[in-house]
Amino acid sequence: MTDAPVRQGSLREHNLGLVLRQVASAGRPPSRADIAAATSLTRATVSALVDDLIEGGLLTEVDPAPRAGAGRPAAGLVLSAAGPAGLGLEINVDYLSACVVDLAGSVRHQEVRHADQRPRDPAQVWAEVAELAASARARVEQEGLLLAGAAVAVPGLVTADGLVRLAPNLGWRDVAVPSSLAGVAVTVDNEANLAALSELHASASASQHSFLYVSGEIGIGAGIVLNGALFRGARGWSGELGHVAVHPDGPTCRCGAHGCLEQYAGQEAILRAAGAASLDDLRSRAEAGDPAAGEALAAAGTALGVTIAGVINLLDVEAVVLGGAYAPLARWLHPGVAGEIGQRVLTAAWSPVPVRPSLLGGDAAVVGAAGSVVRAIRDHPARWLAASTRHG
Amino acid sequence: MTDAPVRQGSLREHNLGLVLRQVASAGRPPSRADIAAATSLTRATVSALVDDLIEGGLLTEVDPAPRAGAGRPAAGLVLSAAGPAGLGLEINVDYLSACVVDLAGSVRHQEVRHADQRPRDPAQVWAEVAELAASARARVEQEGLLLAGAAVAVPGLVTADGLVRLAPNLGWRDVAVPSSLAGVAVTVDNEANLAALSELHASASASQHSFLYVSGEIGIGAGIVLNGALFRGARGWSGELGHVAVHPDGPTCRCGAHGCLEQYAGQEAILRAAGAASLDDLRSRAEAGDPAAGEALAAAGTALGVTIAGVINLLDVEAVVLGGAYAPLARWLHPGVAGEIGQRVLTAAWSPVPVRPSLLGGDAAVVGAAGSVVRAIRDHPARWLAASTRHG
């Protein structure tokens, strides 16, 4: 209950967003008349707004689908495939990656470089990230796309002013993030948060208003979606699922505590227990029915399940998504996770909670980072139009 | 981001609430002119609204404080101490209680009956609750208060349509709640949720926008406050902290799972470990320095701390409140809880999370239940005025 007066805001700003989202959510390219009908704005207002959005590179007209009956069909509108695009970058413990997503959400470029980042200095890592960013920019500008901004996903805690406060598995503490890369402004966020956002927007089902996204990399993070939005916590540090205790007296974790989930279900723990050299090796062995691989994955699934069941008892979320490296392993992790949920969640008997692999697999975080840039434009097109007029 | 047009609503309804809350939050009784100045409403509008609120029994005029200078000081306004009141009722495993709170939030009546409810049939329990309700009504009507509604706190999961779906420690499953008691309509809610709400409204500090309220009774529940509001979960079943695993292979819980927190920090587990007959006995022994009592409380504090540290890693809440029977024991539980938080929470080193006893102690749930009735009137006074006109 707020006693503040309703803020007027700019009507044009509001309506630009309304028209753009109408195009984005339409099943087939809508005409100006379709948008006017759907939004209750006048035909003339819609036409003026659409002209501005076309001029700003956010919408494109396409040929109408032929149809029966009298009259020339009106041109349809789609989100521009040659307008602004978002650059996503990811720093993880054993790889760096880049990805560009256009306004329609399509991935237009992607590059991954596998290498252990732990022995490297943060400055070396940022230098290689800058290379990835520059090469992404060069590549997509050939296709007529314009980079609008960049977002970096990191496996750790970030502050509101763009510092990596702590990334235990990288060994980073208080590492600054470059203010620009490839000539565009940079924001930074936790990789599990960005992956969860990407899952939220990729999921067509509006029924999943709340879910726990579990990101399994060298570390384990979670993105918590409640009431249809990412829950970040009081200081932005929610989701440290990897440091929830499974066995309080268990082995020492990299964070200094005992028996954290990462010690049972982190990638390194699983590979060690399975005697596997890599995730690909683990998966091949599991597919071939190797008992050590099967047991290692079952044990990880059980540990994950104990922890996830606690989260469901606490938060009453509707679904669990296994993401990151867990997505391709979900087939073997699922029995342990589902079994523990069934036994431990008080409401499971009459209200089961489904567990499914991520729709985007291991790319969710970097795609989510790129997507966060274009979503900002889709949510506030007036800002983009104003900036492109100033610079253009 | 919503595309819905701004809903107009009733201006009078909005302004009645605005005036009422202005009186409720004022440091000293404000005059009509003070309210007009604070709300930017005209003096005439404020006067008309105040007259309606006085006639409906929600506000009372009080003599102004004498002051220096010229002119007769204006009468001040306070929330009525002889208007509508809320009836709170609590069913817990080892007691029943009733409480009446007036519009200003003062407790005007309270009664507790200690007895184990587990051997009894739900119908017997409801019959005694009805007695408590009738006696509360008779008592407060003598003081000119009018019961506006009742809310019942139960140690279990409730549904939106007012059914106790499951209360494991009472042995209740799908128990219906009477639609009225003592002649007023009844709502039902989880006891930890109501206690957390009561803590939220009792806490003057607006800095605690998020906290975990832990209710220690025979069972252990939690009320989760995020962004200044109670978080209920997708189906209203959040906060089942007592069934989060501490040692996944531990003793069997009443819920059927192994190693739940209740098995380590529930009242019965603590009393058994201490060899104490009751909570009062336990506290006396702890105060006298009895080693068994001290060790039992320390072990419970550690188990609570392991679980609470997991919640902080997950949700990044700003504070922890020990409530219910934990409030008077907080002195002995605190070292274990704070110690585990310090060791296990990733951000604890630079951003400590305070742990404190509940402001309302063991009464928080029943006071919160009564308070929920009067808060509904304070939030929507127009509804109350309309109903009292119809009936009065």
PDB file of C-alpha atoms in Angstrom, chain A residues 14 43 49 62 66 91 102 152 161 183 191 206 276 288-289 298 305 345 363 381 390:
ATOM      1  CA  HIS A  14       4.951   4.392 -22.314  1.00  0.00           C
ATOM      2  CA  ARG A  43      -4.557   4.533 -35.753  1.00  0.00           C
ATOM      3  CA  LEU A  49       5.027   5.641 -33.025  1.00  0.00           C
ATOM      4  CA  VAL A  62       7.682  -7.056 -43.971  1.00  0.00           C
ATOM      5  CA  PRO A  66      -1.367 -13.072 -49.109  1.00  0.00           C
ATOM      6  CA  ILE A  91      33.877 -15.659 -17.511  1.00  0.00           C
ATOM      7  CA  ASP A 102      19.501  -9.332 -31.765  1.00  0.00           C
ATOM      8  CA  VAL A 152      29.349  -9.957 -18.357  1.00  0.00           C
ATOM      9  CA  ASP A 161      28.512  -0.501  -8.735  1.00  0.00           C
ATOM     10  CA  GLY A 183      33.311   0.466 -27.472  1.00  0.00           C
ATOM     11  CA  GLU A 191      26.026 -16.128 -14.032  1.00  0.00           C
ATOM     12  CA  ALA A 206       3.491 -18.464 -18.106  1.00  0.00           C
ATOM     13  CA  ALA A 276      36.534 -39.255 -15.575  1.00  0.00           C
ATOM     14  CA  ALA A 288      28.105 -46.763 -21.941  1.00  0.00           C
ATOM     15  CA  GLY A 289      26.756 -47.886 -18.544  1.00  0.00           C
ATOM     16  CA  ALA A 298      23.588 -40.795  -8.638  1.00  0.00           C
ATOM     17  CA  GLY A 305      18.124 -33.416  -4.135  1.00  0.00           C
ATOM     18  CA  VAL A 345       9.173 -31.999   0.682  1.00  0.00           C
ATOM     19  CA  ASP A 363      24.669 -21.342 -22.927  1.00  0.00           C
ATOM     20  CA  PRO A 381      12.717   2.024 -26.412  1.00  0.00           C
ATOM     21  CA  ARG A 390      22.090  12.104 -30.328  1.00  0.00           C
TER      22      ARG A 390
END
